[in-house]
Coordinates of C-alpha atoms in Angstrom, one line a residue:
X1441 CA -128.6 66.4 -24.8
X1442 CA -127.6 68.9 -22.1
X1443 CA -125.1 71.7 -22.6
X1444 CA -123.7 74.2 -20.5
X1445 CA -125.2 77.7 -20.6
X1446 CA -121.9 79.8 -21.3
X1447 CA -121.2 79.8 -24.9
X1448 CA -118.4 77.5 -26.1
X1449 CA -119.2 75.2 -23.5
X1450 CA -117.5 72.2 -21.4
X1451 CA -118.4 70.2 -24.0
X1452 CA -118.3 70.0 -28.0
X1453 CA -121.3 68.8 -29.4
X1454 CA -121.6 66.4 -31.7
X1455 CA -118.0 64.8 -30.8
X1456 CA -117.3 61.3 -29.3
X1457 CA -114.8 63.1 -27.0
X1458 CA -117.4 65.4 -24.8
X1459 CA -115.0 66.1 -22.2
X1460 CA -112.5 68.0 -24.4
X1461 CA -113.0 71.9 -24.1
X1462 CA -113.9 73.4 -27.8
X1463 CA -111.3 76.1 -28.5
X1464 CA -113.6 77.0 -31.1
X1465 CA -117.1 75.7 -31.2
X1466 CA -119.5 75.2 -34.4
X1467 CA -122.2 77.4 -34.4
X1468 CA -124.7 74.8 -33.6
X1469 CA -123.4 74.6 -30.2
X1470 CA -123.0 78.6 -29.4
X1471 CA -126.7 79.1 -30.5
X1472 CA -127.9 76.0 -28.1
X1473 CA -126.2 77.8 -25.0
X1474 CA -127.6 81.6 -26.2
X1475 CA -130.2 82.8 -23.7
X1476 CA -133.3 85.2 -24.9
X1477 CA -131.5 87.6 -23.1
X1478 CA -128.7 87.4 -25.7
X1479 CA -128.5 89.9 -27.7
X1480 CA -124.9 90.7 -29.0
X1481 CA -123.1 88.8 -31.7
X1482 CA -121.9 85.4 -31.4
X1483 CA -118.8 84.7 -30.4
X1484 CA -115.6 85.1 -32.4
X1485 CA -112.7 82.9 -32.5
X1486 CA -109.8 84.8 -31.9
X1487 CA -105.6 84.1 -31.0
X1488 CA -106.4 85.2 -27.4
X1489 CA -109.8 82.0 -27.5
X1490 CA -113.5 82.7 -27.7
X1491 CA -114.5 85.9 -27.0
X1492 CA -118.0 86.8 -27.2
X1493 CA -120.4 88.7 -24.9
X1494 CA -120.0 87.4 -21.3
X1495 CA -115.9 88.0 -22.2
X1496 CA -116.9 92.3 -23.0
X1497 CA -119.3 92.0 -20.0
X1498 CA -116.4 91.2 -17.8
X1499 CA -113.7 93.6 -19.1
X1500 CA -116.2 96.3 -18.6
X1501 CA -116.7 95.3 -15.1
X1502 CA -113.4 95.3 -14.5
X1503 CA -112.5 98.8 -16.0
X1504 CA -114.9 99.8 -13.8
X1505 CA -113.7 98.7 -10.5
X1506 CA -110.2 99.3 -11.3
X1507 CA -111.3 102.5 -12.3
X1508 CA -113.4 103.5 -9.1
X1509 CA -110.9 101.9 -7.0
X1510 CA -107.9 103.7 -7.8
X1511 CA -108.8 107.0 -9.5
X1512 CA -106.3 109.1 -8.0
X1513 CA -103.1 109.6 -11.2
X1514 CA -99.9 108.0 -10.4
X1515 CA -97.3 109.6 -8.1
X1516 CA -94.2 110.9 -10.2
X1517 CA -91.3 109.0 -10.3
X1518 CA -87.8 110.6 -9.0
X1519 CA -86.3 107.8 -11.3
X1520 CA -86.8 105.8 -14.0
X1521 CA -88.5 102.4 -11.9
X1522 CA -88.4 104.1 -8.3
X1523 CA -90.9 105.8 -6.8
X1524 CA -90.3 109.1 -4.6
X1525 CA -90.8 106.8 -1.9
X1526 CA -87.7 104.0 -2.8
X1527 CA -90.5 101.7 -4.1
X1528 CA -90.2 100.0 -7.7
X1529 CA -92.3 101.2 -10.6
X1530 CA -95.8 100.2 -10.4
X1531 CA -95.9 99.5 -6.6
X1532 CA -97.6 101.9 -4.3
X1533 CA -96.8 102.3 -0.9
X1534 CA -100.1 101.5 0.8
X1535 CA -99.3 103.5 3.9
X1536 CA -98.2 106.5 2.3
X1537 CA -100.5 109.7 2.2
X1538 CA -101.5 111.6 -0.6
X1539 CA -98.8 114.2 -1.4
X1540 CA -101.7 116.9 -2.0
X1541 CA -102.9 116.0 1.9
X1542 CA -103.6 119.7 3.1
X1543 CA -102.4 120.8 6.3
X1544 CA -103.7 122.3 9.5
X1545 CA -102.9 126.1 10.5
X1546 CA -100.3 124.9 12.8
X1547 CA -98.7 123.1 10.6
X1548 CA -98.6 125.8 8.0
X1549 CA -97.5 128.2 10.6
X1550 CA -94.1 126.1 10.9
X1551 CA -93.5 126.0 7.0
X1552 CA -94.2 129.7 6.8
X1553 CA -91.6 130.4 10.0
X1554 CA -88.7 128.3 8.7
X1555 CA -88.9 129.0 5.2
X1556 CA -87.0 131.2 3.5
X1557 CA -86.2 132.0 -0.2
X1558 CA -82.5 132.4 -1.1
X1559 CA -82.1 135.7 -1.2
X1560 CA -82.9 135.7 2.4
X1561 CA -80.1 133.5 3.5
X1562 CA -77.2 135.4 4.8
X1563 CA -74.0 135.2 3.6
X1564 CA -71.0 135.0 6.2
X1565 CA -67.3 136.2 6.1
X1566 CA -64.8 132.6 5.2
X1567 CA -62.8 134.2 8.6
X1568 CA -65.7 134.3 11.2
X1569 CA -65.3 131.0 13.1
X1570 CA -61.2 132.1 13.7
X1571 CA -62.1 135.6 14.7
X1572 CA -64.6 134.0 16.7
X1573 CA -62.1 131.3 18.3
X1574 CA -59.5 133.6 18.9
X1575 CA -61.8 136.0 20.6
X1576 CA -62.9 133.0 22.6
X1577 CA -59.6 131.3 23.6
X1578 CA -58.2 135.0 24.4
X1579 CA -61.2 135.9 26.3
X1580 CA -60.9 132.6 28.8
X1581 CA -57.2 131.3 29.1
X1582 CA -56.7 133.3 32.1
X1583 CA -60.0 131.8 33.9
X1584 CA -58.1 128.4 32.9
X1585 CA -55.0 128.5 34.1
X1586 CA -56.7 128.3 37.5
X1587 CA -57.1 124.7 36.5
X1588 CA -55.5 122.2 38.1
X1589 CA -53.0 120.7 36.3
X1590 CA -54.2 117.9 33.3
X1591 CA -57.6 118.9 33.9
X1592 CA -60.0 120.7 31.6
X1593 CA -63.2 122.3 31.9
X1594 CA -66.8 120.9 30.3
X1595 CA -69.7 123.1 29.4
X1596 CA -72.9 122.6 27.9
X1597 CA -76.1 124.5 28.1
X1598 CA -77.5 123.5 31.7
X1599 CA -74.0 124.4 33.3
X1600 CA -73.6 127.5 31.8
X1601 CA -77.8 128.7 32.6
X1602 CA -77.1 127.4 35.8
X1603 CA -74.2 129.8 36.7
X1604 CA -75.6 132.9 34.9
X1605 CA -78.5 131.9 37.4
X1606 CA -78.3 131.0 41.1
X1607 CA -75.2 129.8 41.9
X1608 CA -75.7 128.5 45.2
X1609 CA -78.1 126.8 43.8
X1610 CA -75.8 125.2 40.9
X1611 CA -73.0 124.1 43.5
X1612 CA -76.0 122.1 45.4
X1613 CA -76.7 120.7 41.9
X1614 CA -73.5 120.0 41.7
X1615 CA -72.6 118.1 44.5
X1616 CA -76.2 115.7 44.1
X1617 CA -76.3 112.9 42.1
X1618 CA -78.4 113.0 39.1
X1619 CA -81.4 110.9 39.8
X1620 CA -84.0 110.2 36.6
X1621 CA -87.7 111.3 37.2
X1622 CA -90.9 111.4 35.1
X1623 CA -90.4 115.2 34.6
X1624 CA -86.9 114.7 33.1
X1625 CA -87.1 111.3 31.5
X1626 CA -89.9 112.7 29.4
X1627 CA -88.1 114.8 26.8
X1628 CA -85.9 112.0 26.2
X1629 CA -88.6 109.9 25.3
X1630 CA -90.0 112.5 23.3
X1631 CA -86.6 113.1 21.4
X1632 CA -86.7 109.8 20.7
X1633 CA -90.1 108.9 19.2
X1634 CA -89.4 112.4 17.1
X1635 CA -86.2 110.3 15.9
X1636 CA -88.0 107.6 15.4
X1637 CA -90.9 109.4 13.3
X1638 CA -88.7 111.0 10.8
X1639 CA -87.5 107.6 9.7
X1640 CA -90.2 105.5 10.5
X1641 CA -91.7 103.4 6.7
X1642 CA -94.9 103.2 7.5
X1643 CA -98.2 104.9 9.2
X1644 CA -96.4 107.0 12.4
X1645 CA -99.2 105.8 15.4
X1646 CA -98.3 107.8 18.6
X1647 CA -98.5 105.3 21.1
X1648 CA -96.7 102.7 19.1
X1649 CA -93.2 104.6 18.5
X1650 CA -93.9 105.8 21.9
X1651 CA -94.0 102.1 23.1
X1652 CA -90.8 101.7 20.5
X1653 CA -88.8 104.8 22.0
X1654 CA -89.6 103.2 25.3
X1655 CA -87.7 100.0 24.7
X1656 CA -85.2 101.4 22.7
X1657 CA -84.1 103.5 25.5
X1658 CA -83.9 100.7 27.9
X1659 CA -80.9 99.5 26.0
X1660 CA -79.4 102.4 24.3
X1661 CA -78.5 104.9 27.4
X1662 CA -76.7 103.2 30.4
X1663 CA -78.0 105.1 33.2
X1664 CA -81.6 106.1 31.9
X1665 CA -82.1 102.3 31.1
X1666 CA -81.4 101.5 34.7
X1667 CA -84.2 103.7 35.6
X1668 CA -86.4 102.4 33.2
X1669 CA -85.6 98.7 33.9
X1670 CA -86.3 99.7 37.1
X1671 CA -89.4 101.8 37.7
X1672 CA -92.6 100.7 38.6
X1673 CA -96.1 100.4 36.5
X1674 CA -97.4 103.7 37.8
X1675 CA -94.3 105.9 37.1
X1676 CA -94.5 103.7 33.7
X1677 CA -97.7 104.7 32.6
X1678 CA -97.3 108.4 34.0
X1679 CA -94.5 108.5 31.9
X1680 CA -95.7 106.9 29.0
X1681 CA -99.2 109.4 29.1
X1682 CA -97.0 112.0 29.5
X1683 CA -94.5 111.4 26.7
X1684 CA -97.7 110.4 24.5
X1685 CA -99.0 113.7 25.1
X1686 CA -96.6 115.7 24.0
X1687 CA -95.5 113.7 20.8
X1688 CA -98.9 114.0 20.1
X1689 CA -98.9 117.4 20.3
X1690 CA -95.7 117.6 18.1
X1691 CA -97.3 115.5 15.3
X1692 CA -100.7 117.7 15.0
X1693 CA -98.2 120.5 14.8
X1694 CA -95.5 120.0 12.3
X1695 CA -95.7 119.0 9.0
X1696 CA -94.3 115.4 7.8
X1697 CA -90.6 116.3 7.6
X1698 CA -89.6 115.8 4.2
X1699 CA -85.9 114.3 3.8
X1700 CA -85.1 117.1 1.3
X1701 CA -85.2 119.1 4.0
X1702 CA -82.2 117.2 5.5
X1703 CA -84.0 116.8 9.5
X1704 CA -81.7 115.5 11.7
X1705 CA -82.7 114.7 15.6
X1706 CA -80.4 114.7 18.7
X1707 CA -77.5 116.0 16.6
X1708 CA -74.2 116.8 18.9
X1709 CA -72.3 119.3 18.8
X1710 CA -69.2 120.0 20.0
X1711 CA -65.9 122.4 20.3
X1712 CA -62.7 121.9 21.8
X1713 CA -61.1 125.7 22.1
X1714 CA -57.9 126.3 23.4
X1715 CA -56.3 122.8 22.3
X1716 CA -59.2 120.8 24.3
X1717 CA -58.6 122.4 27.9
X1718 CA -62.4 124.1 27.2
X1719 CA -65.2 121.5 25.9
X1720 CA -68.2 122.9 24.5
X1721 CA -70.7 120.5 23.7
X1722 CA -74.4 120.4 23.1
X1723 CA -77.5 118.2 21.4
X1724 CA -80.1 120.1 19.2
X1725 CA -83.8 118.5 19.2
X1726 CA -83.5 118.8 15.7
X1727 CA -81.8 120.6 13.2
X1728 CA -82.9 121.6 9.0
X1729 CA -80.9 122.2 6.1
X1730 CA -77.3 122.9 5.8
X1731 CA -74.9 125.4 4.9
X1732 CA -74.0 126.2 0.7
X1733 CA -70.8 127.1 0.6
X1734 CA -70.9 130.3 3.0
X1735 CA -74.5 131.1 2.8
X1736 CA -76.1 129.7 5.7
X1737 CA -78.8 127.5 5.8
X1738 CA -79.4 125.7 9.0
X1739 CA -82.0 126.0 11.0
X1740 CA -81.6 124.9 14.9
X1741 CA -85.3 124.0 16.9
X1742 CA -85.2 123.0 20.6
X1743 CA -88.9 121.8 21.1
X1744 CA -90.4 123.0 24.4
X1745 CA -93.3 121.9 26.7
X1746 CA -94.3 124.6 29.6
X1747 CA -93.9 128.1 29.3
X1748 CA -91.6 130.2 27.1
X1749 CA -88.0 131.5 28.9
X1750 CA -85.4 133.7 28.6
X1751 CA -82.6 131.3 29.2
X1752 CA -84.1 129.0 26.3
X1753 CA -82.6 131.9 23.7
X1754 CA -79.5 131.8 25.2
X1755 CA -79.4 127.9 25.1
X1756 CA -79.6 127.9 21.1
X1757 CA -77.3 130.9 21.0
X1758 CA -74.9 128.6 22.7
X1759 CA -75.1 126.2 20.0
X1760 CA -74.9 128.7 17.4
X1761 CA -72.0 129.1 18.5
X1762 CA -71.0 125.6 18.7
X1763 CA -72.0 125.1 14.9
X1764 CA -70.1 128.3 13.7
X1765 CA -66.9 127.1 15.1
X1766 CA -66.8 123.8 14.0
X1767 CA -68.2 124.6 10.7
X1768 CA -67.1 128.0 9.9
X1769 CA -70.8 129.5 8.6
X1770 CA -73.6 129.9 11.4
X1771 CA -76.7 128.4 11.1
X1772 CA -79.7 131.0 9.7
X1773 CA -82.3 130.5 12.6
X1774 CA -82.6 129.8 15.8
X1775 CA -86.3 128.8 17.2
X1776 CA -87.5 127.5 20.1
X1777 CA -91.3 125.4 19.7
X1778 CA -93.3 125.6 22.4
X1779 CA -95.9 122.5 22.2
X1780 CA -98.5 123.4 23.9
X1781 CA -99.1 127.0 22.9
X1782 CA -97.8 126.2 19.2
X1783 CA -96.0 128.6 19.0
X1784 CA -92.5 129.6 18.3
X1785 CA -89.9 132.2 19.5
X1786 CA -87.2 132.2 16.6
X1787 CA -84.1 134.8 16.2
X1788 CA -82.3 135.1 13.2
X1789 CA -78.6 134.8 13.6
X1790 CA -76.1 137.6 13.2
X1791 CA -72.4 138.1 14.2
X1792 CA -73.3 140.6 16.9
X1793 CA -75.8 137.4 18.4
X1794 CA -72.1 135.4 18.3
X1795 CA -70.1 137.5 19.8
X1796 CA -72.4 138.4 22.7
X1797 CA -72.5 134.7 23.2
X1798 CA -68.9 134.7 23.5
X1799 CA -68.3 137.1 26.0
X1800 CA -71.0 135.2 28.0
X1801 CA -69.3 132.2 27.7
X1802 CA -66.0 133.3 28.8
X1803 CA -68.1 134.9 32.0
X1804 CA -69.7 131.7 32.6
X1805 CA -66.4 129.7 32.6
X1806 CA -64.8 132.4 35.1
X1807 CA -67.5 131.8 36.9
X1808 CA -67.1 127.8 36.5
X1809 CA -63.8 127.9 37.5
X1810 CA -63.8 130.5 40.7
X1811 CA -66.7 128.4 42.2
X1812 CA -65.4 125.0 41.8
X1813 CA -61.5 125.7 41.7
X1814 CA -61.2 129.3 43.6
X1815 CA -62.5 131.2 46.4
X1816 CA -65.5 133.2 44.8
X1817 CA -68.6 133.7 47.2
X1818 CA -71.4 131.8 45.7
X1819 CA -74.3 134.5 44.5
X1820 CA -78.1 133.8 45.5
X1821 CA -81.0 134.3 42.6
X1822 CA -84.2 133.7 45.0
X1823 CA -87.4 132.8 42.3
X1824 CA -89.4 130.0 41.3
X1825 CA -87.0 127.1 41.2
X1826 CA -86.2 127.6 45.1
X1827 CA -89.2 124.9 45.1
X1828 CA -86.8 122.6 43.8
X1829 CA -84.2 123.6 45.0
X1830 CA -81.4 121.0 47.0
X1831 CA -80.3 123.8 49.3
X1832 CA -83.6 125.3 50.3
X1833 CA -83.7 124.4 53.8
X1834 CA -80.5 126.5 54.4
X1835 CA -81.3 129.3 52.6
X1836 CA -82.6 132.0 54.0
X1837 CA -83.5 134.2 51.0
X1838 CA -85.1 131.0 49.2
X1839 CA -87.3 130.5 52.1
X1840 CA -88.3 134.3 52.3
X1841 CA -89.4 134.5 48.7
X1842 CA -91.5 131.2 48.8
X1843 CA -93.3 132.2 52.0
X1844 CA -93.7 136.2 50.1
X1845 CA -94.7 133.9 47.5
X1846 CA -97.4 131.4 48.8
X1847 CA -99.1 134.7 50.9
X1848 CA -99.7 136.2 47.3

């Protein structure tokens, strides 16, 4: 009579029911489906069923691949059931890195430039934003009561470089219409995948949240999603490389941004001084940390491609600015991140760094306001943007400094 080879068998000898499975079979049976090779002890009955040595062959088998598998200790929990990462207990995110994953010198570079212990976090005066305000207001009222009447005056970052700069050149600006190219569409779409990466669940792959920022774009903003809908391939794809490049760039760079560090991207900012005839208003690339209690704590990054300039320190000391008067304590550093040298140029802030910026605010709007509203005499700044420049061919000291400059 045949019988199975695993011990217990499909069958129980000796019965007139050979189909039924023995739950516990005689010991005639087990010994007829032992092997030479057998050498343990025969099977048991248990509660659990048979177990004999094919049952402690498998379980060892198994310890072993679950334990070569999977060797690495649990990640601690931040609650009882919840992982760090929002998943339930005994669920691993399959995406998520190791938390011990080193990181490059770059990316240590950035930790060791915005950290800072607590006793290195200045503390501020509770009456600095209203000495600071009042300053301000006194400082440009006059400038604004060359207004015309019901209208106010807006100022952001580019406008106020602009007319600490050439001001022919920024009435020319002026008067164009903006037009979106691949040069300035790119930072947007790099703003945008940064966004995007700081809250993305899952693996963050460059040219997909590029692809994502990209489409998000052409529905979000009105007049850069008319430029997108309506651009060609080529200008698609040099934006796209472009844009790819230098989130790439960013990625190798910085370290994963933790949320405890509280990263925020395109954050506004904005100040309404003397009851809203004066509108300061600005967008940081990304901002870390916050304020506890009057101890500051933020730090403000603009992230850069090209070259380092001046004017880039006086664009973050213009939101510095911004922050202190909306929120009464200044943030702790300012740092601009230039991608492709990795490298930053930080300042830390200090109430002399805020009231310079207010005085050249109040220049800039008398400026503003004698240029577009008054009689004041454009000046002319010849340099490097005279390339670009809308009022080039009718300007004479433009031309002569990019003919010096090509003969050099």
């Amino acid at each position: 009579r045949w019988t199975p080879t695993r011990p217990g068998g499909l069958r129980k000898v000796g019965t007139s029911r050979p189909r039924r499975r023995a739950a516990c079979p005689r010991p005639r049976a087990a010994s007829a489906n032992r092997t030479d090779a057998d050498t343990g002890p025969p099977p048991t009955c248990t509660l659990f069923g048979v177990v004999g040595p094919a049952d402690l062959v498998l379980r060892s088998m198994v310890d072993i691949f679950a334990t070569a598998c999977d060797s690495r200790p649990p990640r601690p929990l931040s609650r009882p059931g919840v992982t760090p990462d929002g998943h339930t207990r005994g669920v691993q995110d399959p995406t998520a890195a190791p938390d011990s994953e080193p990181l490059n010198p770059a990316q240590q570079a950035v930790l060791d430039q915005l950290g800072a212990s607590a006793g290195e976090r200045p503390e501020f005066p509770d009456d600095l934003r209203h000495h600071l305000r009042a300053a301000l207001e006194t400082a440009v009222e006059p400038h604004l009561d060359d207004l015309p009447e019901g209208e106010d005056l807006y100022l952001n970052k580019h406008r106020l470089a602009m007319v600490h700069g050439c001001e022919a050149r920024f009435l020319a600006e002026e008067d164009e219409p903006f037009e979106w190219r691949v040069p300035t569409a790119r930072g947007s779409v790099v703003h945008k995948a940064v966004e995007l990466a700081v809250n993305w669940r899952g693996p963050v792959e460059p040219p997909l949240l590029i692809d994502e920022a990209l489409a998000s774009l052409e529905t979000a903003q009105k007049n850069l999603s008319d430029w997108l809908q309506g651009i060609g391939e080529v200008e698609r794809a040099e934006l796209r490389s472009q844009a790819l490049d230098a989130f790439s760039k960013y990625l190798e760079c910085w370290p994963p941004l933790k949320s405890a560090w509280r990263p925020v991207t395109e954050s506004r900012l904005r100040a309404e001084p003397c009851g809203g005839r004066l509108v300061l208003d600005g967008k940081a690339d990304l901002t870390l940390g916050m304020a506890r209690g009057l101890v500051a704590g933020k730090v403000i990054v603009d992230l850069k491609t090209g070259g380092s300039n001046a004017v880039h320190r006086e664009d973050l000391r213009f939101y510095a600015l911004i922050e202190t008067l909306r929120m009464g304590v200044p943030p702790r550093l300012l740092a601009s991140y230039y991608l492709d040298q990795a490298t930053f140029v930080s300042e830390a802030v200090t109430e002399d760094t805020l009231r310079a910026t207010v005085l050249r605010v109040a220049d800039g709007v008398g400026r503003l306001v004698g240029l577009l509203h008054g009689d004041r005499t454009p000046s002319r700044v010849p340099g490097p943007p005279c390339r670009w420049c809308p009022a080039r061919a009718d300007c004479d000291e433009g031309q002569a400094w990019l003919e010096e400059w090509d003969e050099t």
